[in-house]
Coordinates of C-alpha atoms in Angstrom, one line a residue:
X1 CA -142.8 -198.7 75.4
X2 CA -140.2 -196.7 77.6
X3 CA -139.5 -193.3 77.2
X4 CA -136.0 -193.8 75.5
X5 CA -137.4 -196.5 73.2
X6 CA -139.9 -193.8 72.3
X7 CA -137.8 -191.0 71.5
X8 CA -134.9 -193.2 70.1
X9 CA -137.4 -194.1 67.3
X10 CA -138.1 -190.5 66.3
X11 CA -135.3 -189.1 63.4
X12 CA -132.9 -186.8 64.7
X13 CA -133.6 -184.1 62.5
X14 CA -137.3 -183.6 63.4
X15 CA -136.3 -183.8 67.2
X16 CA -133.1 -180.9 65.5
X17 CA -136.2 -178.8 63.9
X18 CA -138.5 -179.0 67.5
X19 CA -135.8 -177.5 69.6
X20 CA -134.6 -174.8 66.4
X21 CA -138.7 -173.9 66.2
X22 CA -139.0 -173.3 70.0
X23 CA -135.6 -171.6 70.3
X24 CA -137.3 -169.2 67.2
X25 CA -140.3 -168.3 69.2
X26 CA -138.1 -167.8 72.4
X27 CA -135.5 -165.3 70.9
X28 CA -138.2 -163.4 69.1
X29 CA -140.0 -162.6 72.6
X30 CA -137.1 -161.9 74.4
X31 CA -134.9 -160.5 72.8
X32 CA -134.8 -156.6 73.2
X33 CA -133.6 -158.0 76.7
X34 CA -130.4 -159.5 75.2
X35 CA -130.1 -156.0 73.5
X36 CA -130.0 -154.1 76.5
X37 CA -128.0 -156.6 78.2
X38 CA -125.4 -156.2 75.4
X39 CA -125.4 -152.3 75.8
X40 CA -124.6 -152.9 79.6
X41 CA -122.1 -155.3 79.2
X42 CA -120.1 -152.8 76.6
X43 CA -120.3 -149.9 78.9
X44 CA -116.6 -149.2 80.5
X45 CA -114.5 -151.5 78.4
X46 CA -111.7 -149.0 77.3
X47 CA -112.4 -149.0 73.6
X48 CA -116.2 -147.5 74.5
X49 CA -115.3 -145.1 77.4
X50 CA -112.0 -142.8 76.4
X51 CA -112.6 -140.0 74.7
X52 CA -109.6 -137.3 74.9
X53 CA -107.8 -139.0 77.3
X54 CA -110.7 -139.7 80.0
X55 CA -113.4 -142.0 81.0
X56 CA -117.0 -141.1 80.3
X57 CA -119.3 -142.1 83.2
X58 CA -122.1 -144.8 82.0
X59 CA -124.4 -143.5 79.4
X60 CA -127.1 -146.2 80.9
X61 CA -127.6 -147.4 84.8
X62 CA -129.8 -149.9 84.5
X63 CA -131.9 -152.6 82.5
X64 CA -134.8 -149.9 82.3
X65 CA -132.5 -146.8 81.6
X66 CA -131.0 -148.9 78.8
X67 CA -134.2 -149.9 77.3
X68 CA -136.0 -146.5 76.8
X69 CA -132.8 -144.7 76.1
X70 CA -132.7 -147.1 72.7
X71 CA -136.0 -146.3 72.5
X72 CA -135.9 -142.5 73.0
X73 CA -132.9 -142.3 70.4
X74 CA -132.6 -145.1 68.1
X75 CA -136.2 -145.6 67.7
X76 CA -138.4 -149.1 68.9
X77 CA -137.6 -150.9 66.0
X78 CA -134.0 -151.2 67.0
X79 CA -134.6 -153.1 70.1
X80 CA -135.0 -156.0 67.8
X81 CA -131.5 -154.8 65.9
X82 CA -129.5 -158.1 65.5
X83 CA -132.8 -160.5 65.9
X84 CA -132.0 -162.3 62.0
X85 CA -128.2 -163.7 63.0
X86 CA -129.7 -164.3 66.4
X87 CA -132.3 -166.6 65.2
X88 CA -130.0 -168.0 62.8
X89 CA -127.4 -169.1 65.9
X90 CA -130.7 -170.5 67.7
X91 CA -131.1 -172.9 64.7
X92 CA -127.7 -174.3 65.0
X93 CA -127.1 -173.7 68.4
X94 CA -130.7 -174.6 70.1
X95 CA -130.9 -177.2 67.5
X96 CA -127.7 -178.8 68.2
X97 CA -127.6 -178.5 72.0
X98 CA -130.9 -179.9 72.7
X99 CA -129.7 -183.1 70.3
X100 CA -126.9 -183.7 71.4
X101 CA -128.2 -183.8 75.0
X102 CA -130.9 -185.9 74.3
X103 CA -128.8 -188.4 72.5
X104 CA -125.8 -188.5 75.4
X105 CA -128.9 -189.1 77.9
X106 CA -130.4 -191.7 76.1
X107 CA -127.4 -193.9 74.2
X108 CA -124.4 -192.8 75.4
X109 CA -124.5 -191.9 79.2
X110 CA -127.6 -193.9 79.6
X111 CA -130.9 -192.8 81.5
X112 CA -132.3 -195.7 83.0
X113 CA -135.5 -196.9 82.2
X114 CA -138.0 -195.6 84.9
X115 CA -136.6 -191.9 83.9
X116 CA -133.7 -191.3 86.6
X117 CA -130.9 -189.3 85.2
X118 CA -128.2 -189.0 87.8
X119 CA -126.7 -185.6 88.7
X120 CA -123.4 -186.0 87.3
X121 CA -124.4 -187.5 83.7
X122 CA -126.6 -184.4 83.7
X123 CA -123.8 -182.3 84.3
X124 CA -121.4 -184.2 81.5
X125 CA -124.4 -184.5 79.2
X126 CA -125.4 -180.4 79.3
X127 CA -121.7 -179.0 79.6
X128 CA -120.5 -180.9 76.2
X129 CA -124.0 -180.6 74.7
X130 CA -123.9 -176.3 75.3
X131 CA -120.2 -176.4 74.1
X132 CA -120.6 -178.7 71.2
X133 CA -123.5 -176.8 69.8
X134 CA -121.9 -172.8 70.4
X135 CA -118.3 -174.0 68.8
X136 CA -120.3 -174.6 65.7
X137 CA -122.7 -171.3 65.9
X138 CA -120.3 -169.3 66.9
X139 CA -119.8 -167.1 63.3
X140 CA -123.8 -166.2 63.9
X141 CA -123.1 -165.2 67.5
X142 CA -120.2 -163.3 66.4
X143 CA -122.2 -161.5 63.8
X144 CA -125.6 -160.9 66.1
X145 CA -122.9 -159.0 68.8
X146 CA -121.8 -156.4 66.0
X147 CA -124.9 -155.9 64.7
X148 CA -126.7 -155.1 68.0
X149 CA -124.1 -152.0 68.3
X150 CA -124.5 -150.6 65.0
X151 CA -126.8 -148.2 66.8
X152 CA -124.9 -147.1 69.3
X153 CA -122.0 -146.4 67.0
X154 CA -124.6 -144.6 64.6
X155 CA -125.2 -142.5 67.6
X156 CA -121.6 -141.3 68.3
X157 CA -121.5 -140.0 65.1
X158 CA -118.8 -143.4 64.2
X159 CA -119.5 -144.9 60.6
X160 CA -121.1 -148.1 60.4
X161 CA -119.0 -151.4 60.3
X162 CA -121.9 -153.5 59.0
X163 CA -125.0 -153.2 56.9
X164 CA -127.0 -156.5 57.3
X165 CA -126.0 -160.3 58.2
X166 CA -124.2 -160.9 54.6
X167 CA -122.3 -157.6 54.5
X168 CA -121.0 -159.0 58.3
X169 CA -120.1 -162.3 57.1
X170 CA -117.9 -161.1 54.5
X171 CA -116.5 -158.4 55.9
X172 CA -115.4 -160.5 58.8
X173 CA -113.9 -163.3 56.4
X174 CA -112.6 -160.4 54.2
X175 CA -110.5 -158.7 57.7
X176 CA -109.4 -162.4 59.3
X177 CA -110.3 -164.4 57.1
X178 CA -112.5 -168.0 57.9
X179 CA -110.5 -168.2 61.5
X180 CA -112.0 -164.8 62.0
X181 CA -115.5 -165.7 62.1
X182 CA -114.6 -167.4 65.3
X183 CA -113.0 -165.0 67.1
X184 CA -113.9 -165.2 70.6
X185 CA -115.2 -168.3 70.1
X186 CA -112.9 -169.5 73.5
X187 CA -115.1 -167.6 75.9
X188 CA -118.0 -168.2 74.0
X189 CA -118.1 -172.4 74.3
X190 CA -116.7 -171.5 78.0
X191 CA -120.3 -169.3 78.2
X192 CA -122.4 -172.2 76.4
X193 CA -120.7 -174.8 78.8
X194 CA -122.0 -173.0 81.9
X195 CA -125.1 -172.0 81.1
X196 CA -126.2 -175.3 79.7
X197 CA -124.8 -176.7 83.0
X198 CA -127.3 -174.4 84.4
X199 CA -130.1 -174.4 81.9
X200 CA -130.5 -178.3 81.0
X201 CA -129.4 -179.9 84.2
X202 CA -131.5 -177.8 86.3
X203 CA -134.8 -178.2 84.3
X204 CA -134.1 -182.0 83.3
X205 CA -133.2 -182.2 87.5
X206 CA -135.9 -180.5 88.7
X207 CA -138.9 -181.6 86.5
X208 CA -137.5 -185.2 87.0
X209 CA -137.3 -184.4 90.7
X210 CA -140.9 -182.7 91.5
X211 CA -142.5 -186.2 88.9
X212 CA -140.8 -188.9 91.1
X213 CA -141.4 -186.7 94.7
X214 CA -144.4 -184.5 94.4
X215 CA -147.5 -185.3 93.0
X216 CA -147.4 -182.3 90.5
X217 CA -148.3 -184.0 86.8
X218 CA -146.2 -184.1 83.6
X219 CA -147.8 -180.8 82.4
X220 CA -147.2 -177.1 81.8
X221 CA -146.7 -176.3 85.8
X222 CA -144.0 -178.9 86.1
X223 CA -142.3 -177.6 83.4
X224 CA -142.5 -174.0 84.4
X225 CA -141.5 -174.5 87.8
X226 CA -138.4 -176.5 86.2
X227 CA -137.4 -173.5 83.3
X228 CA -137.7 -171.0 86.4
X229 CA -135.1 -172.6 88.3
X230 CA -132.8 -173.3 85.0
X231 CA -133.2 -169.7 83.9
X232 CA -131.5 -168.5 87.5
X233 CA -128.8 -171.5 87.8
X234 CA -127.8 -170.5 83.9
X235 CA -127.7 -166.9 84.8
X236 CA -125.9 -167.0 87.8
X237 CA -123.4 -169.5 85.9
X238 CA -123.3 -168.0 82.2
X239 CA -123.2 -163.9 83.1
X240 CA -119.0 -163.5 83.9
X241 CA -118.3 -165.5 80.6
X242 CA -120.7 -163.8 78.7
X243 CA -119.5 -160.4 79.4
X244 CA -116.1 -162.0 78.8
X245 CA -117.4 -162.8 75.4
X246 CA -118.8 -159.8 74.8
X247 CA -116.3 -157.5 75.1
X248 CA -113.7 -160.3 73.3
X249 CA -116.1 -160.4 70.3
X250 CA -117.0 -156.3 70.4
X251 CA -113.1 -155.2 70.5
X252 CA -111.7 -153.8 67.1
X253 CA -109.3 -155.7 65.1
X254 CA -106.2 -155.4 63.1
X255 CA -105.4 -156.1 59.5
X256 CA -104.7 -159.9 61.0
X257 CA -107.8 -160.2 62.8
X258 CA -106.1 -159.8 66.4
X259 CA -108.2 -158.1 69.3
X260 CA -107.0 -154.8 69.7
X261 CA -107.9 -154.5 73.7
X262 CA -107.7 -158.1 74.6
X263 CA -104.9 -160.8 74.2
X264 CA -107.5 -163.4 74.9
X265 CA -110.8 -164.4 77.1
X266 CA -107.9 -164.3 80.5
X267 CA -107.1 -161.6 79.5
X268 CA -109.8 -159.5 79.3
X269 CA -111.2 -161.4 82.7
X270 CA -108.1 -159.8 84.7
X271 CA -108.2 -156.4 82.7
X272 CA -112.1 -155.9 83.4
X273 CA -111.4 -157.2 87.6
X274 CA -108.3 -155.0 87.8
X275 CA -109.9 -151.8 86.1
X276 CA -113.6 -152.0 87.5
X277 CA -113.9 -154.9 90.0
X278 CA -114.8 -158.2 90.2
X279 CA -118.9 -157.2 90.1
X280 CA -117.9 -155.8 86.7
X281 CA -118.3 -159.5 85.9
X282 CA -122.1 -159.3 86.5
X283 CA -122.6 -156.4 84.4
X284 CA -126.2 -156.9 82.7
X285 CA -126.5 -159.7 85.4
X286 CA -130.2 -158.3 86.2
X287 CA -131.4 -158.0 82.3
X288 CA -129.4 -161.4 81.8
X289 CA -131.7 -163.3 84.2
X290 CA -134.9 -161.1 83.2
X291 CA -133.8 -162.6 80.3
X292 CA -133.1 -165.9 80.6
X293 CA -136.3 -166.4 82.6
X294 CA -138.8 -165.6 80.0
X295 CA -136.6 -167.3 77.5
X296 CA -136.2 -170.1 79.3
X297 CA -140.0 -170.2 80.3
X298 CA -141.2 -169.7 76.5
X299 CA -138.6 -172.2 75.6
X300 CA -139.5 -174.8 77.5
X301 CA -143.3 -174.6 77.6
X302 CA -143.3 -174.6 73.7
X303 CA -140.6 -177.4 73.0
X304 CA -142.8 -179.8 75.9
X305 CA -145.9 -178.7 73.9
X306 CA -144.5 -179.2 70.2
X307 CA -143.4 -182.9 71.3
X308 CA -146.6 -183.8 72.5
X309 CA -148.4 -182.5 69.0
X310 CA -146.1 -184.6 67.6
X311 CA -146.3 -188.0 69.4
X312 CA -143.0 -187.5 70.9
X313 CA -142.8 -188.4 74.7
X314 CA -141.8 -185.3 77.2
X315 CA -138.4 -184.6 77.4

Protein backbone atom coordinates (compact mmCIF):
# COMPACT_ATOMS: atom_id res chain seq x y z
CA UNK A 1 0.00 0.00 0.00
CA UNK A 2 1.48 3.55 -0.92
CA UNK A 3 2.18 6.03 1.46
CA UNK A 4 -0.84 8.30 0.46
CA UNK A 5 -3.22 5.36 0.32
CA UNK A 6 -2.00 4.79 3.83
CA UNK A 7 -2.45 8.00 5.37
CA UNK A 8 -5.63 8.85 3.32
CA UNK A 9 -7.27 5.98 5.18
CA UNK A 10 -6.52 7.46 8.68
CA UNK A 11 -9.56 10.06 9.98
CA UNK A 12 -8.58 13.55 9.92
CA UNK A 13 -9.15 14.27 13.34
CA UNK A 14 -6.72 11.69 14.84
CA UNK A 15 -3.99 12.89 12.19
CA UNK A 16 -5.61 16.92 13.86
CA UNK A 17 -4.95 15.49 17.60
CA UNK A 18 -1.05 13.99 16.48
CA UNK A 19 0.12 17.29 15.29
CA UNK A 20 -2.06 19.37 18.39
CA UNK A 21 -0.17 16.61 20.93
CA UNK A 22 3.31 17.22 19.53
CA UNK A 23 2.85 20.97 19.04
CA UNK A 24 1.81 20.62 23.18
CA UNK A 25 5.02 18.98 24.19
CA UNK A 26 6.95 21.44 21.78
CA UNK A 27 5.62 24.78 23.30
CA UNK A 28 5.92 23.54 26.83
CA UNK A 29 9.86 22.99 26.33
CA UNK A 30 10.45 25.97 24.60
CA UNK A 31 8.74 28.33 25.43
CA UNK A 32 10.48 30.74 28.07
CA UNK A 33 12.46 31.30 24.61
CA UNK A 34 9.36 32.83 22.93
CA UNK A 35 9.11 34.89 26.26
CA UNK A 36 12.25 36.45 25.97
CA UNK A 37 11.94 36.85 22.33
CA UNK A 38 8.73 38.76 22.95
CA UNK A 39 10.49 41.08 25.58
CA UNK A 40 13.13 41.89 22.79
CA UNK A 41 10.90 42.41 20.13
CA UNK A 42 8.82 45.16 22.46
CA UNK A 43 11.86 46.99 23.39
CA UNK A 44 11.99 50.60 21.45
CA UNK A 45 8.52 50.66 20.01
CA UNK A 46 7.38 54.18 21.13
CA UNK A 47 4.65 53.19 23.42
CA UNK A 48 7.44 51.17 25.73
CA UNK A 49 10.44 53.58 25.50
CA UNK A 50 9.10 57.40 26.22
CA UNK A 51 8.97 58.35 29.40
CA UNK A 52 8.88 62.42 29.89
CA UNK A 53 9.59 63.19 26.60
CA UNK A 54 12.70 60.71 26.00
CA UNK A 55 13.86 57.41 25.00
CA UNK A 56 15.03 54.99 27.61
CA UNK A 57 18.00 52.86 26.36
CA UNK A 58 17.09 48.97 26.29
CA UNK A 59 16.30 47.46 29.60
CA UNK A 60 17.71 44.00 28.05
CA UNK A 61 20.71 43.38 25.27
CA UNK A 62 20.46 40.12 24.62
CA UNK A 63 18.55 36.57 24.71
CA UNK A 64 20.59 35.78 28.03
CA UNK A 65 20.25 39.37 29.58
CA UNK A 66 16.53 38.98 28.97
CA UNK A 67 16.14 35.57 30.42
CA UNK A 68 17.75 36.13 33.91
CA UNK A 69 16.50 39.65 34.19
CA UNK A 70 12.81 37.89 34.23
CA UNK A 71 14.17 35.65 36.36
CA UNK A 72 16.03 38.08 38.79
CA UNK A 73 12.74 40.24 39.04
CA UNK A 74 9.63 38.50 38.06
CA UNK A 75 10.56 35.30 39.50
CA UNK A 76 11.12 31.69 37.26
CA UNK A 77 7.66 30.88 37.21
CA UNK A 78 6.98 33.74 34.86
CA UNK A 79 9.10 32.50 32.15
CA UNK A 80 6.30 30.16 31.40
CA UNK A 81 3.70 33.47 31.77
CA UNK A 82 1.37 33.14 28.71
CA UNK A 83 2.18 29.12 28.22
CA UNK A 84 -2.09 28.24 28.66
CA UNK A 85 -3.34 30.60 25.44
CA UNK A 86 -0.13 29.47 23.80
CA UNK A 87 -0.93 25.86 23.93
CA UNK A 88 -4.39 26.58 23.17
CA UNK A 89 -3.23 28.42 19.68
CA UNK A 90 -0.93 25.22 19.09
CA UNK A 91 -4.13 23.09 19.12
CA UNK A 92 -5.75 25.01 16.43
CA UNK A 93 -2.94 26.26 14.85
CA UNK A 94 -0.44 23.13 14.90
CA UNK A 95 -3.45 21.12 14.48
CA UNK A 96 -4.76 22.83 11.48
CA UNK A 97 -1.55 23.59 9.68
CA UNK A 98 -0.13 20.20 9.80
CA UNK A 99 -3.82 18.94 8.21
CA UNK A 100 -4.21 21.03 5.85
CA UNK A 101 -0.76 20.38 4.48
CA UNK A 102 -0.99 16.91 4.55
CA UNK A 103 -4.29 16.86 2.83
CA UNK A 104 -3.10 19.54 -0.18
CA UNK A 105 -0.01 17.13 -0.55
CA UNK A 106 -1.85 14.13 -0.87
CA UNK A 107 -5.47 14.96 -2.70
CA UNK A 108 -5.29 18.22 -3.88
CA UNK A 109 -1.66 19.18 -5.20
CA UNK A 110 -0.82 15.50 -5.53
CA UNK A 111 2.44 13.79 -4.25
CA UNK A 112 3.25 11.13 -6.52
CA UNK A 113 3.43 7.76 -5.61
CA UNK A 114 7.13 6.91 -5.00
CA UNK A 115 7.12 10.05 -2.33
CA UNK A 116 8.42 13.03 -4.68
CA UNK A 117 6.87 16.23 -3.72
CA UNK A 118 8.04 18.95 -6.08
CA UNK A 119 9.44 22.29 -4.74
CA UNK A 120 6.85 24.51 -5.71
CA UNK A 121 3.65 22.37 -4.44
CA UNK A 122 5.71 22.37 -1.28
CA UNK A 123 5.84 25.96 -1.26
CA UNK A 124 1.86 26.41 -2.29
CA UNK A 125 1.01 23.59 0.07
CA UNK A 126 2.98 25.15 3.41
CA UNK A 127 2.23 28.98 2.64
CA UNK A 128 -1.73 28.34 2.55
CA UNK A 129 -1.50 25.60 5.13
CA UNK A 130 0.57 28.24 7.85
CA UNK A 131 -1.96 30.93 6.78
CA UNK A 132 -5.10 28.96 6.91
CA UNK A 133 -4.38 27.58 10.24
CA UNK A 134 -3.04 31.20 12.12
CA UNK A 135 -6.31 33.23 10.54
CA UNK A 136 -8.28 30.83 12.61
CA UNK A 137 -5.89 30.91 15.92
CA UNK A 138 -5.31 34.16 15.78
CA UNK A 139 -7.71 35.39 19.07
CA UNK A 140 -5.29 32.77 21.14
CA UNK A 141 -2.18 34.31 19.69
CA UNK A 142 -3.57 37.65 20.35
CA UNK A 143 -4.29 36.76 23.95
CA UNK A 144 -0.76 34.68 24.68
CA UNK A 145 1.13 38.28 23.39
CA UNK A 146 -0.67 40.39 26.22
CA UNK A 147 -0.37 37.97 28.64
CA UNK A 148 3.43 37.43 28.26
CA UNK A 149 3.79 41.30 29.23
CA UNK A 150 1.72 41.45 32.18
CA UNK A 151 5.05 41.18 33.95
CA UNK A 152 6.80 43.72 32.63
CA UNK A 153 3.93 46.13 33.03
CA UNK A 154 3.66 44.79 36.79
CA UNK A 155 7.14 45.99 36.97
CA UNK A 156 6.79 49.62 35.89
CA UNK A 157 4.50 50.06 38.44
CA UNK A 158 1.43 50.07 35.27
CA UNK A 159 -1.82 48.21 36.45
CA UNK A 160 -2.58 45.07 34.94
CA UNK A 161 -4.75 44.73 31.71
CA UNK A 162 -5.42 41.04 32.09
CA UNK A 163 -5.79 38.45 34.82
CA UNK A 164 -5.89 35.07 33.11
CA UNK A 165 -6.94 33.75 29.42
CA UNK A 166 -10.92 34.32 30.17
CA UNK A 167 -10.56 37.74 31.72
CA UNK A 168 -8.45 38.44 28.15
CA UNK A 169 -10.94 37.13 26.02
CA UNK A 170 -13.60 39.27 27.30
CA UNK A 171 -12.05 42.12 27.89
CA UNK A 172 -10.78 42.22 24.28
CA UNK A 173 -14.48 41.47 22.94
CA UNK A 174 -15.76 43.89 25.65
CA UNK A 175 -13.07 47.01 23.98
CA UNK A 176 -13.55 45.93 20.04
CA UNK A 177 -15.70 43.76 20.12
CA UNK A 178 -15.48 39.95 18.06
CA UNK A 179 -13.37 41.97 15.18
CA UNK A 180 -11.10 42.81 18.03
CA UNK A 181 -9.92 39.41 18.82
CA UNK A 182 -8.23 39.59 15.46
CA UNK A 183 -6.48 42.49 15.61
CA UNK A 184 -3.31 42.16 13.95
CA UNK A 185 -4.32 39.20 12.51
CA UNK A 186 -2.89 40.81 8.90
CA UNK A 187 0.74 40.41 10.00
CA UNK A 188 0.13 37.51 11.83
CA UNK A 189 -1.13 35.06 8.64
CA UNK A 190 1.75 37.13 6.70
CA UNK A 191 4.11 35.61 9.83
CA UNK A 192 2.42 31.99 9.58
CA UNK A 193 2.73 32.11 5.64
CA UNK A 194 6.51 32.54 5.93
CA UNK A 195 7.51 30.55 8.42
CA UNK A 196 5.53 27.48 7.27
CA UNK A 197 7.22 28.20 3.87
CA UNK A 198 10.25 27.79 5.92
CA UNK A 199 9.27 25.24 8.46
CA UNK A 200 7.27 22.49 6.27
CA UNK A 201 8.91 22.84 2.95
CA UNK A 202 12.26 22.63 4.28
CA UNK A 203 11.83 19.59 6.50
CA UNK A 204 9.21 17.73 3.98
CA UNK A 205 12.34 18.93 1.20
CA UNK A 206 15.08 17.89 2.92
CA UNK A 207 14.06 14.60 4.68
CA UNK A 208 12.51 13.62 1.21
CA UNK A 209 15.82 14.71 -0.29
CA UNK A 210 18.59 12.93 2.11
CA UNK A 211 15.81 9.28 1.72
CA UNK A 212 15.96 9.35 -2.22
CA UNK A 213 20.06 10.65 -2.26
CA UNK A 214 21.82 9.46 0.84
CA UNK A 215 21.57 6.32 2.34
CA UNK A 216 20.50 7.80 5.80
CA UNK A 217 17.17 5.61 6.98
CA UNK A 218 13.61 6.89 7.60
CA UNK A 219 14.49 7.35 11.33
CA UNK A 220 15.14 9.97 14.08
CA UNK A 221 18.55 11.31 12.28
CA UNK A 222 16.74 11.99 9.11
CA UNK A 223 14.25 13.72 10.73
CA UNK A 224 16.55 15.78 12.88
CA UNK A 225 18.85 16.76 10.27
CA UNK A 226 15.47 17.93 8.29
CA UNK A 227 13.77 20.03 11.62
CA UNK A 228 17.39 21.69 11.93
CA UNK A 229 17.35 23.06 8.57
CA UNK A 230 13.37 24.07 8.81
CA UNK A 231 14.00 25.73 12.16
CA UNK A 232 16.70 28.25 10.39
CA UNK A 233 14.76 28.67 6.88
CA UNK A 234 11.48 29.59 9.21
CA UNK A 235 13.50 31.93 11.29
CA UNK A 236 15.25 33.64 8.82
CA UNK A 237 11.75 33.98 6.87
CA UNK A 238 9.23 34.46 9.94
CA UNK A 239 11.44 37.01 12.32
CA UNK A 240 10.52 40.76 10.42
CA UNK A 241 6.80 39.73 10.37
CA UNK A 242 6.78 38.52 13.70
CA UNK A 243 8.15 41.57 15.23
CA UNK A 244 5.63 43.33 12.90
CA UNK A 245 3.03 41.31 14.71
CA UNK A 246 4.18 41.85 17.79
CA UNK A 247 4.33 45.26 18.21
CA UNK A 248 0.73 45.49 15.98
CA UNK A 249 -0.89 43.18 18.59
CA UNK A 250 1.08 44.80 21.89
CA UNK A 251 0.00 48.55 20.94
CA UNK A 252 -2.86 50.15 23.12
CA UNK A 253 -6.19 50.64 21.75
CA UNK A 254 -9.00 53.08 21.62
CA UNK A 255 -12.63 52.79 22.68
CA UNK A 256 -13.09 51.35 18.85
CA UNK A 257 -10.45 48.93 19.05
CA UNK A 258 -7.95 50.95 16.71
CA UNK A 259 -4.07 50.72 17.28
CA UNK A 260 -2.97 53.61 18.98
CA UNK A 261 0.86 53.62 17.43
CA UNK A 262 0.23 51.71 14.19
CA UNK A 263 -2.25 52.37 11.26
CA UNK A 264 -1.53 48.87 10.18
CA UNK A 265 1.21 45.90 9.69
CA UNK A 266 2.95 48.72 6.69
CA UNK A 267 2.80 50.84 8.82
CA UNK A 268 4.50 49.87 11.67
CA UNK A 269 7.16 48.09 9.11
CA UNK A 270 8.14 51.78 7.82
CA UNK A 271 7.86 53.35 11.36
CA UNK A 272 10.19 50.65 13.07
CA UNK A 273 12.87 50.95 9.60
CA UNK A 274 12.61 54.78 9.67
CA UNK A 275 12.98 55.17 13.65
CA UNK A 276 15.58 52.26 14.39
CA UNK A 277 16.78 50.63 11.12
CA UNK A 278 16.06 47.95 9.02
CA UNK A 279 18.00 45.25 11.61
CA UNK A 280 15.30 46.43 13.97
CA UNK A 281 13.40 43.91 11.89
CA UNK A 282 15.52 41.04 13.33
CA UNK A 283 15.08 42.06 16.81
CA UNK A 284 14.92 38.68 18.98
CA UNK A 285 16.27 37.13 15.64
CA UNK A 286 18.91 35.09 17.89
CA UNK A 287 16.20 33.79 20.69
CA UNK A 288 13.74 33.37 17.60
CA UNK A 289 15.98 30.65 15.95
CA UNK A 290 17.26 29.32 19.45
CA UNK A 291 13.84 28.91 19.46
CA UNK A 292 12.57 27.58 16.59
CA UNK A 293 15.36 24.98 16.58
CA UNK A 294 14.54 23.14 19.69
CA UNK A 295 10.89 23.55 18.81
CA UNK A 296 11.13 22.52 15.61
CA UNK A 297 13.54 19.56 16.73
CA UNK A 298 10.99 18.32 19.60
CA UNK A 299 8.30 18.89 17.17
CA UNK A 300 9.25 16.87 14.64
CA UNK A 301 10.95 13.92 16.45
CA UNK A 302 7.70 13.48 18.53
CA UNK A 303 4.95 13.90 15.65
CA UNK A 304 7.39 11.08 13.41
CA UNK A 305 7.36 9.01 16.55
CA UNK A 306 3.52 9.40 17.60
CA UNK A 307 2.68 8.23 13.83
CA UNK A 308 4.60 5.31 13.98
CA UNK A 309 2.90 4.18 17.56
CA UNK A 310 0.01 4.63 15.77
CA UNK A 311 0.40 2.68 12.47
CA UNK A 312 0.41 5.77 10.56
CA UNK A 313 3.23 5.97 7.80
CA UNK A 314 6.08 8.82 8.21
CA UNK A 315 5.12 12.07 7.11
Amino acid sequence: MSPVQENSRWPRVSKFTLSASAATVAELVTFPLDLTKTRLQIQGEGGSQQHGGNVQPPKYRGMLSTALGIVREEGPLKLWQGVTPAIYRHIVYSGGRMLAYEQLRESVLGRSEDGVFPVWKAVIGSMISGALGQFIASPTDLVKVQMQMEGRRRLEGKPPRVHGVYHAFTKIVAEGGIRGLWAGWVPNVQRAALVNLGDLMTYDTVKHFLLRNTSIPDNSICHGLASICSGLVAAIMGTPADVVKTRVMNQPRDSNGRGLLYKSSTDCLVQSVRKEGFFSLYKGFLPTWFRMAPWSLTFWLTFEQMRRAMGISSF
